[in-house]
Amino acid sequence: MLFSTQSEISRVNHPHLLQLIAGSTRRCFITIFIRFILLFISSPAIALTFSGQLSLRGNGAWVDSDSILSRGTDETLLDGAGNLRLMTHWENRTSAFTLHYDLSAIGGEFFQRMFETDSLLPNVTGSGSSDASKVLNLSRTLSESSQSRFQHHIDRFSYQYFADWGTLTVGRDVVTWGNGLVFNPLDLLNPFSPQDIERDYKVGDDMLLIDLFPLKWNGDLAWQILAVPHRNPLTGDLDIETSSVAIKTHFFTGNSEWDLLTAMHYDELHLGAGSVHTVGGAVVRADLLIGIPNKGETRYSAILNIDYSWTTVGLNTYGMLEYYYQSVGSRNFQNVTSNIALQERLARGEVYTSGQQYLAAALQMELHPLLHAHCSFILNLQDQSLLLQPYLLWDPKQNLQVALGIQYFTGSQNTEFGSSEIPFSSEEWQTPNSLFIWMKWYF
């Protein structure tokens, strides 16, 4: 009843009323949050921690002569990037406050070519979310040119209250749902791209989250109640139709874990279920999400994966296999730009792939306690294009990590990981193969 009521409200044509509600919601959110912070800072016995991470990255991309990024010959384009994250956490017996500041810089030859051709490229990989859609805009571009970009933003800014019944979180934070290891259909808010090797920090969102511990009055189940207001990209106002409200429960049956999810997400009812089972020495996970829009066809997405650890010639080894299906994807890559439902999800960073069926796999081997070899791939099962990602991960010191690897894209003409013709242009696009290196220092 809650969701149908919200849906009816969202269809009422009262723009002035909606603007009033949106403005009142924003003022209420800010007022409550500031009061929480002032009350928290004034309380005694505060434990303060400060930490950070500095990341430096280098990338060399090999561009074919027939690519739009080329200038007539095969080229190697070099880029560099840096990221500084400063994190502070205050906590006492009943509450906590978290603040993360992020400063980033990127530039180089590949960045310049992408900057110059951006208006011609279709949105086939997703642009992710930005602060423009959130309650508070806490991001700023310090400088931007065709050669480089410098940005900073607040990625965590949340207050948390601890009680016997559970916890209450208000502000910019993260929530992660689902059992996907590469793809995450149940993770509706800012999921990682399946191509992401680095998954240190998920993008934060402005939210109200209530975690309820298993108690008799709530059926001895773990519950999460989530509300994430978003702004309409056209008006800039908080809008029910672009916001999310969700309820999820987690419980056990024998040796299995289960999740049940109900959400109203971008004016579309979502029903989800997930499970985790132990089969021999392996772990099997499955998720299913059903999207029921006000108009149009019902949409489905699902994953099924298995992972297992063993010893090979005395070396610890880990393997994973995952199947992913999304009905909103396009069977033919040439139809991606005309698939409106897919383009909407790509634009808001909800999905990152354009096809319908994928197989992902990963293998990890511990060559030394401080040196690990990884190799993963993502295969589009319909057009047979492939992304291969082998890399080495080295921890020379306790607070230092170095990685070296390759991203290799291969596929025939007009495939997702191969080459494709750019609509309304004689140019061709292909994601270039690249060599990457990164260094991360934790302090």
PDB file of C-alpha atoms in Angstrom, residues 179-429:
ATOM      1  CA  ASN A 179      25.291 -11.527  -3.713  1.00  0.00           C
ATOM      2  CA  GLY A 180      26.889 -10.713  -7.054  1.00  0.00           C
ATOM      3  CA  LEU A 181      30.668 -10.964  -7.251  1.00  0.00           C
ATOM      4  CA  VAL A 182      30.975  -9.168 -10.605  1.00  0.00           C
ATOM      5  CA  PHE A 183      27.424  -8.071 -11.508  1.00  0.00           C
ATOM      6  CA  ASN A 184      25.002  -6.759  -8.867  1.00  0.00           C
ATOM      7  CA  PRO A 185      21.316  -6.682  -9.904  1.00  0.00           C
ATOM      8  CA  LEU A 186      20.022  -6.195  -6.324  1.00  0.00           C
ATOM      9  CA  ASP A 187      22.453  -3.327  -5.695  1.00  0.00           C
ATOM     10  CA  LEU A 188      20.279  -0.502  -7.019  1.00  0.00           C
ATOM     11  CA  LEU A 189      22.395   2.413  -5.713  1.00  0.00           C
ATOM     12  CA  ASN A 190      25.770   3.129  -7.333  1.00  0.00           C
ATOM     13  CA  PRO A 191      26.942  -0.442  -7.953  1.00  0.00           C
ATOM     14  CA  PHE A 192      30.510  -1.084  -9.018  1.00  0.00           C
ATOM     15  CA  SER A 193      31.111  -1.511 -12.714  1.00  0.00           C
ATOM     16  CA  PRO A 194      31.853  -5.177 -13.563  1.00  0.00           C
ATOM     17  CA  GLN A 195      35.097  -3.906 -15.136  1.00  0.00           C
ATOM     18  CA  ASP A 196      36.284  -2.365 -11.850  1.00  0.00           C
ATOM     19  CA  ILE A 197      39.302  -4.091 -10.362  1.00  0.00           C
ATOM     20  CA  GLU A 198      39.641  -1.433  -7.663  1.00  0.00           C
ATOM     21  CA  ARG A 199      36.686  -1.645  -5.287  1.00  0.00           C
ATOM     22  CA  ASP A 200      38.022   0.156  -2.220  1.00  0.00           C
ATOM     23  CA  TYR A 201      35.226   2.692  -1.878  1.00  0.00           C
ATOM     24  CA  LYS A 202      31.750   2.718  -3.316  1.00  0.00           C
ATOM     25  CA  VAL A 203      30.247   6.093  -4.290  1.00  0.00           C
ATOM     26  CA  GLY A 204      28.159   7.524  -1.443  1.00  0.00           C
ATOM     27  CA  ASP A 205      24.545   8.686  -1.659  1.00  0.00           C
ATOM     28  CA  ASP A 206      22.361  10.901   0.553  1.00  0.00           C
ATOM     29  CA  MET A 207      20.068   8.590   2.488  1.00  0.00           C
ATOM     30  CA  LEU A 208      18.106   7.640   5.551  1.00  0.00           C
ATOM     31  CA  LEU A 209      18.833   4.054   6.573  1.00  0.00           C
ATOM     32  CA  ILE A 210      17.344   2.111   9.494  1.00  0.00           C
ATOM     33  CA  ASP A 211      18.905  -1.232  10.436  1.00  0.00           C
ATOM     34  CA  LEU A 212      16.746  -3.339  12.739  1.00  0.00           C
ATOM     35  CA  PHE A 213      18.342  -6.175  14.702  1.00  0.00           C
ATOM     36  CA  PRO A 214      16.533  -9.540  14.885  1.00  0.00           C
ATOM     37  CA  LEU A 215      14.095  -9.170  17.803  1.00  0.00           C
ATOM     38  CA  LYS A 216      10.789 -10.744  18.741  1.00  0.00           C
ATOM     39  CA  TRP A 217       8.744  -7.685  17.774  1.00  0.00           C
ATOM     40  CA  ASN A 218      10.109  -7.704  14.189  1.00  0.00           C
ATOM     41  CA  GLY A 219       9.774 -11.415  13.620  1.00  0.00           C
ATOM     42  CA  ASP A 220      13.340 -12.243  14.688  1.00  0.00           C
ATOM     43  CA  LEU A 221      14.529 -11.074  11.273  1.00  0.00           C
ATOM     44  CA  ALA A 222      17.171  -8.528  10.301  1.00  0.00           C
ATOM     45  CA  TRP A 223      15.474  -5.617   8.490  1.00  0.00           C
ATOM     46  CA  GLN A 224      16.759  -2.614   6.557  1.00  0.00           C
ATOM     47  CA  ILE A 225      14.551   0.347   5.651  1.00  0.00           C
ATOM     48  CA  LEU A 226      16.080   2.745   3.133  1.00  0.00           C
ATOM     49  CA  ALA A 227      15.024   6.102   1.669  1.00  0.00           C
ATOM     50  CA  VAL A 228      17.181   7.864  -0.946  1.00  0.00           C
ATOM     51  CA  PRO A 229      15.781  11.158  -2.323  1.00  0.00           C
ATOM     52  CA  HIS A 230      17.019  12.243  -5.741  1.00  0.00           C
ATOM     53  CA  ARG A 231      16.601  15.337  -7.872  1.00  0.00           C
ATOM     54  CA  ASN A 232      14.877  15.383 -11.227  1.00  0.00           C
ATOM     55  CA  PRO A 233      17.642  15.934 -13.832  1.00  0.00           C
ATOM     56  CA  LEU A 234      15.407  18.311 -15.812  1.00  0.00           C
ATOM     57  CA  THR A 235      14.127  20.546 -12.999  1.00  0.00           C
ATOM     58  CA  GLY A 236      16.802  20.108 -10.332  1.00  0.00           C
ATOM     59  CA  ASP A 237      14.069  19.617  -7.703  1.00  0.00           C
ATOM     60  CA  LEU A 238      13.675  16.654  -5.379  1.00  0.00           C
ATOM     61  CA  ASP A 239      11.211  14.351  -7.075  1.00  0.00           C
ATOM     62  CA  ILE A 240       9.373  11.249  -5.929  1.00  0.00           C
ATOM     63  CA  GLU A 241       9.640   9.736  -9.391  1.00  0.00           C
ATOM     64  CA  THR A 242      13.463   9.820  -9.338  1.00  0.00           C
ATOM     65  CA  SER A 243      13.858   8.733  -5.699  1.00  0.00           C
ATOM     66  CA  SER A 244      14.062   5.339  -4.019  1.00  0.00           C
ATOM     67  CA  VAL A 245      12.391   3.701  -1.037  1.00  0.00           C
ATOM     68  CA  ALA A 246      13.185   0.098  -0.144  1.00  0.00           C
ATOM     69  CA  ILE A 247      12.693  -2.541   2.543  1.00  0.00           C
ATOM     70  CA  LYS A 248      14.901  -5.626   2.787  1.00  0.00           C
ATOM     71  CA  THR A 249      14.913  -8.536   5.205  1.00  0.00           C
ATOM     72  CA  HIS A 250      17.700 -11.047   5.822  1.00  0.00           C
ATOM     73  CA  PHE A 251      17.265 -14.448   7.465  1.00  0.00           C
ATOM     74  CA  PHE A 252      18.717 -17.964   7.751  1.00  0.00           C
ATOM     75  CA  THR A 253      17.243 -21.401   7.062  1.00  0.00           C
ATOM     76  CA  GLY A 254      19.629 -24.165   8.055  1.00  0.00           C
ATOM     77  CA  ASN A 255      22.957 -23.472   6.319  1.00  0.00           C
ATOM     78  CA  SER A 256      21.430 -21.061   3.803  1.00  0.00           C
ATOM     79  CA  GLU A 257      21.017 -17.269   3.869  1.00  0.00           C
ATOM     80  CA  TRP A 258      18.127 -15.435   2.238  1.00  0.00           C
ATOM     81  CA  ASP A 259      17.276 -11.850   1.262  1.00  0.00           C
ATOM     82  CA  LEU A 260      13.867 -10.489   0.262  1.00  0.00           C
ATOM     83  CA  LEU A 261      13.590  -6.988  -1.175  1.00  0.00           C
ATOM     84  CA  THR A 262      10.744  -4.629  -2.067  1.00  0.00           C
ATOM     85  CA  ALA A 263      11.564  -1.221  -3.521  1.00  0.00           C
ATOM     86  CA  MET A 264      10.040   1.709  -5.357  1.00  0.00           C
ATOM     87  CA  HIS A 265      12.988   2.856  -7.469  1.00  0.00           C
ATOM     88  CA  TYR A 266      12.639   5.605 -10.104  1.00  0.00           C
ATOM     89  CA  ASP A 267       8.845   5.192 -10.062  1.00  0.00           C
ATOM     90  CA  GLU A 268       9.147   1.479 -10.782  1.00  0.00           C
ATOM     91  CA  LEU A 269       8.215  -1.312  -8.389  1.00  0.00           C
ATOM     92  CA  HIS A 270      11.067  -3.777  -7.795  1.00  0.00           C
ATOM     93  CA  LEU A 271      10.786  -7.197  -6.152  1.00  0.00           C
ATOM     94  CA  GLY A 272      13.997  -9.045  -5.357  1.00  0.00           C
ATOM     95  CA  ALA A 273      15.234 -12.225  -3.739  1.00  0.00           C
ATOM     96  CA  GLY A 274      18.706 -13.583  -3.044  1.00  0.00           C
ATOM     97  CA  SER A 275      20.230 -16.658  -1.460  1.00  0.00           C
ATOM     98  CA  VAL A 276      23.584 -18.079  -0.386  1.00  0.00           C
ATOM     99  CA  HIS A 277      24.165 -21.820  -0.026  1.00  0.00           C
ATOM    100  CA  THR A 278      27.119 -24.038   0.845  1.00  0.00           C
ATOM    101  CA  VAL A 279      27.575 -26.973  -1.520  1.00  0.00           C
ATOM    102  CA  GLY A 280      30.470 -29.171  -0.489  1.00  0.00           C
ATOM    103  CA  GLY A 281      33.377 -26.802  -0.085  1.00  0.00           C
ATOM    104  CA  ALA A 282      31.957 -24.241  -2.523  1.00  0.00           C
ATOM    105  CA  VAL A 283      29.588 -21.310  -2.002  1.00  0.00           C
ATOM    106  CA  VAL A 284      26.682 -20.847  -4.439  1.00  0.00           C
ATOM    107  CA  ARG A 285      24.843 -17.521  -4.639  1.00  0.00           C
ATOM    108  CA  ALA A 286      21.818 -16.380  -6.620  1.00  0.00           C
ATOM    109  CA  ASP A 287      19.899 -13.112  -7.019  1.00  0.00           C
ATOM    110  CA  LEU A 288      16.720 -12.260  -8.937  1.00  0.00           C
ATOM    111  CA  LEU A 289      15.267  -8.777  -9.453  1.00  0.00           C
ATOM    112  CA  ILE A 290      11.902  -8.091 -11.104  1.00  0.00           C
ATOM    113  CA  GLY A 291      11.099  -4.539 -12.249  1.00  0.00           C
ATOM    114  CA  ILE A 292       7.427  -3.672 -12.803  1.00  0.00           C
ATOM    115  CA  PRO A 293       7.022  -0.246 -14.457  1.00  0.00           C
ATOM    116  CA  ASN A 294       3.769   1.737 -14.667  1.00  0.00           C
ATOM    117  CA  LYS A 295       3.955   1.284 -18.430  1.00  0.00           C
ATOM    118  CA  GLY A 296       5.844  -1.202 -20.536  1.00  0.00           C
ATOM    119  CA  GLU A 297       7.106  -4.712 -20.074  1.00  0.00           C
ATOM    120  CA  THR A 298       8.203  -6.326 -16.819  1.00  0.00           C
ATOM    121  CA  ARG A 299      12.000  -6.474 -16.602  1.00  0.00           C
ATOM    122  CA  TYR A 300      14.201  -9.167 -15.093  1.00  0.00           C
ATOM    123  CA  SER A 301      17.829  -9.389 -14.028  1.00  0.00           C
ATOM    124  CA  ALA A 302      19.598 -12.222 -12.236  1.00  0.00           C
ATOM    125  CA  ILE A 303      22.946 -13.701 -11.297  1.00  0.00           C
ATOM    126  CA  LEU A 304      24.084 -17.195 -10.386  1.00  0.00           C
ATOM    127  CA  ASN A 305      27.639 -17.723  -9.183  1.00  0.00           C
ATOM    128  CA  ILE A 306      29.892 -20.220  -7.468  1.00  0.00           C
ATOM    129  CA  ASP A 307      33.303 -19.752  -5.863  1.00  0.00           C
ATOM    130  CA  TYR A 308      35.743 -22.201  -4.343  1.00  0.00           C
ATOM    131  CA  SER A 309      39.177 -22.187  -2.699  1.00  0.00           C
ATOM    132  CA  TRP A 310      41.772 -24.945  -2.982  1.00  0.00           C
ATOM    133  CA  THR A 311      45.510 -25.614  -3.052  1.00  0.00           C
ATOM    134  CA  THR A 312      47.498 -25.978  -6.279  1.00  0.00           C
ATOM    135  CA  VAL A 313      51.106 -27.268  -5.984  1.00  0.00           C
ATOM    136  CA  GLY A 314      51.185 -25.889  -2.468  1.00  0.00           C
ATOM    137  CA  LEU A 315      49.773 -22.465  -3.453  1.00  0.00           C
ATOM    138  CA  ASN A 316      46.472 -21.102  -2.163  1.00  0.00           C
ATOM    139  CA  THR A 317      44.083 -20.721  -5.117  1.00  0.00           C
ATOM    140  CA  TYR A 318      40.655 -19.176  -5.506  1.00  0.00           C
ATOM    141  CA  GLY A 319      38.247 -19.477  -8.426  1.00  0.00           C
ATOM    142  CA  MET A 320      34.893 -17.909  -9.290  1.00  0.00           C
ATOM    143  CA  LEU A 321      32.305 -18.299 -12.052  1.00  0.00           C
ATOM    144  CA  GLU A 322      29.224 -16.080 -12.517  1.00  0.00           C
ATOM    145  CA  TYR A 323      26.339 -15.960 -14.996  1.00  0.00           C
ATOM    146  CA  TYR A 324      24.408 -12.705 -15.458  1.00  0.00           C
ATOM    147  CA  TYR A 325      21.171 -11.934 -17.290  1.00  0.00           C
ATOM    148  CA  GLN A 326      19.374  -8.597 -17.813  1.00  0.00           C
ATOM    149  CA  SER A 327      16.259  -8.432 -19.982  1.00  0.00           C
ATOM    150  CA  VAL A 328      16.641  -4.671 -20.511  1.00  0.00           C
ATOM    151  CA  GLY A 329      19.824  -5.235 -22.511  1.00  0.00           C
ATOM    152  CA  SER A 330      20.014  -5.356 -26.302  1.00  0.00           C
ATOM    153  CA  ARG A 331      20.557  -8.599 -28.184  1.00  0.00           C
ATOM    154  CA  ASN A 332      22.275  -6.667 -30.977  1.00  0.00           C
ATOM    155  CA  PHE A 333      24.897  -4.075 -30.062  1.00  0.00           C
ATOM    156  CA  GLN A 334      23.787  -1.855 -32.952  1.00  0.00           C
ATOM    157  CA  ASN A 335      20.452  -1.317 -31.140  1.00  0.00           C
ATOM    158  CA  VAL A 336      21.994  -0.008 -27.907  1.00  0.00           C
ATOM    159  CA  THR A 337      21.512   3.706 -28.627  1.00  0.00           C
ATOM    160  CA  SER A 338      17.827   3.219 -29.485  1.00  0.00           C
ATOM    161  CA  ASN A 339      17.118   1.221 -26.307  1.00  0.00           C
ATOM    162  CA  ILE A 340      15.699   4.011 -24.117  1.00  0.00           C
ATOM    163  CA  ALA A 341      15.221   1.887 -20.982  1.00  0.00           C
ATOM    164  CA  LEU A 342      18.833   0.730 -21.180  1.00  0.00           C
ATOM    165  CA  GLN A 343      20.152   4.238 -21.847  1.00  0.00           C
ATOM    166  CA  GLU A 344      18.378   5.558 -18.741  1.00  0.00           C
ATOM    167  CA  ARG A 345      20.028   2.927 -16.565  1.00  0.00           C
ATOM    168  CA  LEU A 346      23.420   3.462 -18.155  1.00  0.00           C
ATOM    169  CA  ALA A 347      23.161   7.217 -17.596  1.00  0.00           C
ATOM    170  CA  ARG A 348      22.423   6.921 -13.889  1.00  0.00           C
ATOM    171  CA  GLY A 349      25.110   4.277 -13.304  1.00  0.00           C
ATOM    172  CA  GLU A 350      22.689   1.484 -12.474  1.00  0.00           C
ATOM    173  CA  VAL A 351      24.044  -0.890 -15.134  1.00  0.00           C
ATOM    174  CA  TYR A 352      27.296  -0.790 -17.106  1.00  0.00           C
ATOM    175  CA  THR A 353      26.823  -3.411 -19.805  1.00  0.00           C
ATOM    176  CA  SER A 354      24.623  -3.249 -22.885  1.00  0.00           C
ATOM    177  CA  GLY A 355      23.902  -6.902 -23.671  1.00  0.00           C
ATOM    178  CA  GLN A 356      21.599  -9.464 -22.093  1.00  0.00           C
ATOM    179  CA  GLN A 357      23.745 -12.448 -21.119  1.00  0.00           C
ATOM    180  CA  TYR A 358      27.271 -12.616 -19.696  1.00  0.00           C
ATOM    181  CA  LEU A 359      29.665 -15.093 -18.197  1.00  0.00           C
ATOM    182  CA  ALA A 360      32.358 -13.843 -15.820  1.00  0.00           C
ATOM    183  CA  ALA A 361      35.193 -15.810 -14.245  1.00  0.00           C
ATOM    184  CA  ALA A 362      38.182 -15.080 -12.034  1.00  0.00           C
ATOM    185  CA  LEU A 363      41.214 -17.011 -10.832  1.00  0.00           C
ATOM    186  CA  GLN A 364      43.530 -15.893  -8.039  1.00  0.00           C
ATOM    187  CA  MET A 365      46.748 -17.580  -6.911  1.00  0.00           C
ATOM    188  CA  GLU A 366      48.898 -16.681  -3.915  1.00  0.00           C
ATOM    189  CA  LEU A 367      52.422 -16.875  -5.335  1.00  0.00           C
ATOM    190  CA  HIS A 368      53.729 -15.467  -2.051  1.00  0.00           C
ATOM    191  CA  PRO A 369      51.909 -14.087   1.006  1.00  0.00           C
ATOM    192  CA  LEU A 370      52.712 -10.616  -0.359  1.00  0.00           C
ATOM    193  CA  LEU A 371      52.266 -11.356  -4.094  1.00  0.00           C
ATOM    194  CA  HIS A 372      49.019 -12.477  -5.732  1.00  0.00           C
ATOM    195  CA  ALA A 373      48.338 -13.249  -9.405  1.00  0.00           C
ATOM    196  CA  HIS A 374      44.834 -12.515 -10.707  1.00  0.00           C
ATOM    197  CA  CYS A 375      43.132 -13.185 -14.014  1.00  0.00           C
ATOM    198  CA  SER A 376      39.491 -12.430 -14.823  1.00  0.00           C
ATOM    199  CA  PHE A 377      37.314 -12.198 -17.899  1.00  0.00           C
ATOM    200  CA  ILE A 378      33.834 -11.033 -18.903  1.00  0.00           C
ATOM    201  CA  LEU A 379      32.299 -12.709 -21.954  1.00  0.00           C
ATOM    202  CA  ASN A 380      29.244 -11.365 -23.773  1.00  0.00           C
ATOM    203  CA  LEU A 381      27.508 -14.662 -24.565  1.00  0.00           C
ATOM    204  CA  GLN A 382      25.528 -13.221 -27.461  1.00  0.00           C
ATOM    205  CA  ASP A 383      28.158 -11.461 -29.559  1.00  0.00           C
ATOM    206  CA  GLN A 384      31.133 -13.468 -28.168  1.00  0.00           C
ATOM    207  CA  SER A 385      33.177 -10.348 -27.415  1.00  0.00           C
ATOM    208  CA  LEU A 386      35.516 -10.550 -24.430  1.00  0.00           C
ATOM    209  CA  LEU A 387      37.255  -8.440 -21.796  1.00  0.00           C
ATOM    210  CA  LEU A 388      40.354 -10.055 -20.252  1.00  0.00           C
ATOM    211  CA  GLN A 389      42.068  -8.584 -17.157  1.00  0.00           C
ATOM    212  CA  PRO A 390      45.269 -10.281 -15.895  1.00  0.00           C
ATOM    213  CA  TYR A 391      47.211  -8.441 -13.162  1.00  0.00           C
ATOM    214  CA  LEU A 392      49.645  -8.827 -10.268  1.00  0.00           C
ATOM    215  CA  LEU A 393      48.995  -7.424  -6.798  1.00  0.00           C
ATOM    216  CA  TRP A 394      51.998  -6.843  -4.525  1.00  0.00           C
ATOM    217  CA  ASP A 395      52.086  -5.654  -0.891  1.00  0.00           C
ATOM    218  CA  PRO A 396      55.715  -4.660  -0.282  1.00  0.00           C
ATOM    219  CA  LYS A 397      54.784  -3.096   3.068  1.00  0.00           C
ATOM    220  CA  GLN A 398      51.860  -3.255   5.444  1.00  0.00           C
ATOM    221  CA  ASN A 399      50.510   0.108   4.268  1.00  0.00           C
ATOM    222  CA  LEU A 400      51.595  -0.014   0.619  1.00  0.00           C
ATOM    223  CA  GLN A 401      50.073  -1.824  -2.361  1.00  0.00           C
ATOM    224  CA  VAL A 402      51.231  -1.972  -5.996  1.00  0.00           C
ATOM    225  CA  ALA A 403      49.383  -3.465  -8.974  1.00  0.00           C
ATOM    226  CA  LEU A 404      50.416  -4.068 -12.577  1.00  0.00           C
ATOM    227  CA  GLY A 405      48.092  -5.435 -15.230  1.00  0.00           C
ATOM    228  CA  ILE A 406      46.455  -5.386 -18.650  1.00  0.00           C
ATOM    229  CA  GLN A 407      42.954  -4.732 -19.932  1.00  0.00           C
ATOM    230  CA  TYR A 408      42.436  -6.562 -23.221  1.00  0.00           C
ATOM    231  CA  PHE A 409      39.262  -6.071 -25.295  1.00  0.00           C
ATOM    232  CA  THR A 410      38.515  -8.318 -28.252  1.00  0.00           C
ATOM    233  CA  GLY A 411      35.539  -8.925 -30.517  1.00  0.00           C
ATOM    234  CA  SER A 412      34.332  -8.662 -34.080  1.00  0.00           C
ATOM    235  CA  GLN A 413      32.719  -5.642 -35.750  1.00  0.00           C
ATOM    236  CA  ASN A 414      29.692  -4.174 -33.921  1.00  0.00           C
ATOM    237  CA  THR A 415      30.156  -6.044 -30.666  1.00  0.00           C
ATOM    238  CA  GLU A 416      30.328  -4.711 -27.110  1.00  0.00           C
ATOM    239  CA  PHE A 417      34.009  -5.349 -26.437  1.00  0.00           C
ATOM    240  CA  GLY A 418      34.991  -5.198 -30.096  1.00  0.00           C
ATOM    241  CA  SER A 419      34.661  -2.295 -32.515  1.00  0.00           C
ATOM    242  CA  SER A 420      31.480  -0.502 -33.535  1.00  0.00           C
ATOM    243  CA  GLU A 421      30.322   2.206 -35.892  1.00  0.00           C
ATOM    244  CA  ILE A 422      29.379   5.478 -34.205  1.00  0.00           C
ATOM    245  CA  PRO A 423      25.787   6.466 -35.091  1.00  0.00           C
ATOM    246  CA  PHE A 424      25.416   9.369 -37.549  1.00  0.00           C
ATOM    247  CA  SER A 425      29.161   9.345 -38.164  1.00  0.00           C
ATOM    248  CA  SER A 426      31.684   7.641 -40.420  1.00  0.00           C
ATOM    249  CA  GLU A 427      33.929   7.071 -37.384  1.00  0.00           C
ATOM    250  CA  GLU A 428      34.518   3.833 -35.468  1.00  0.00           C
ATOM    251  CA  TRP A 429      34.820   3.260 -31.728  1.00  0.00           C
TER     252      TRP A 429
END
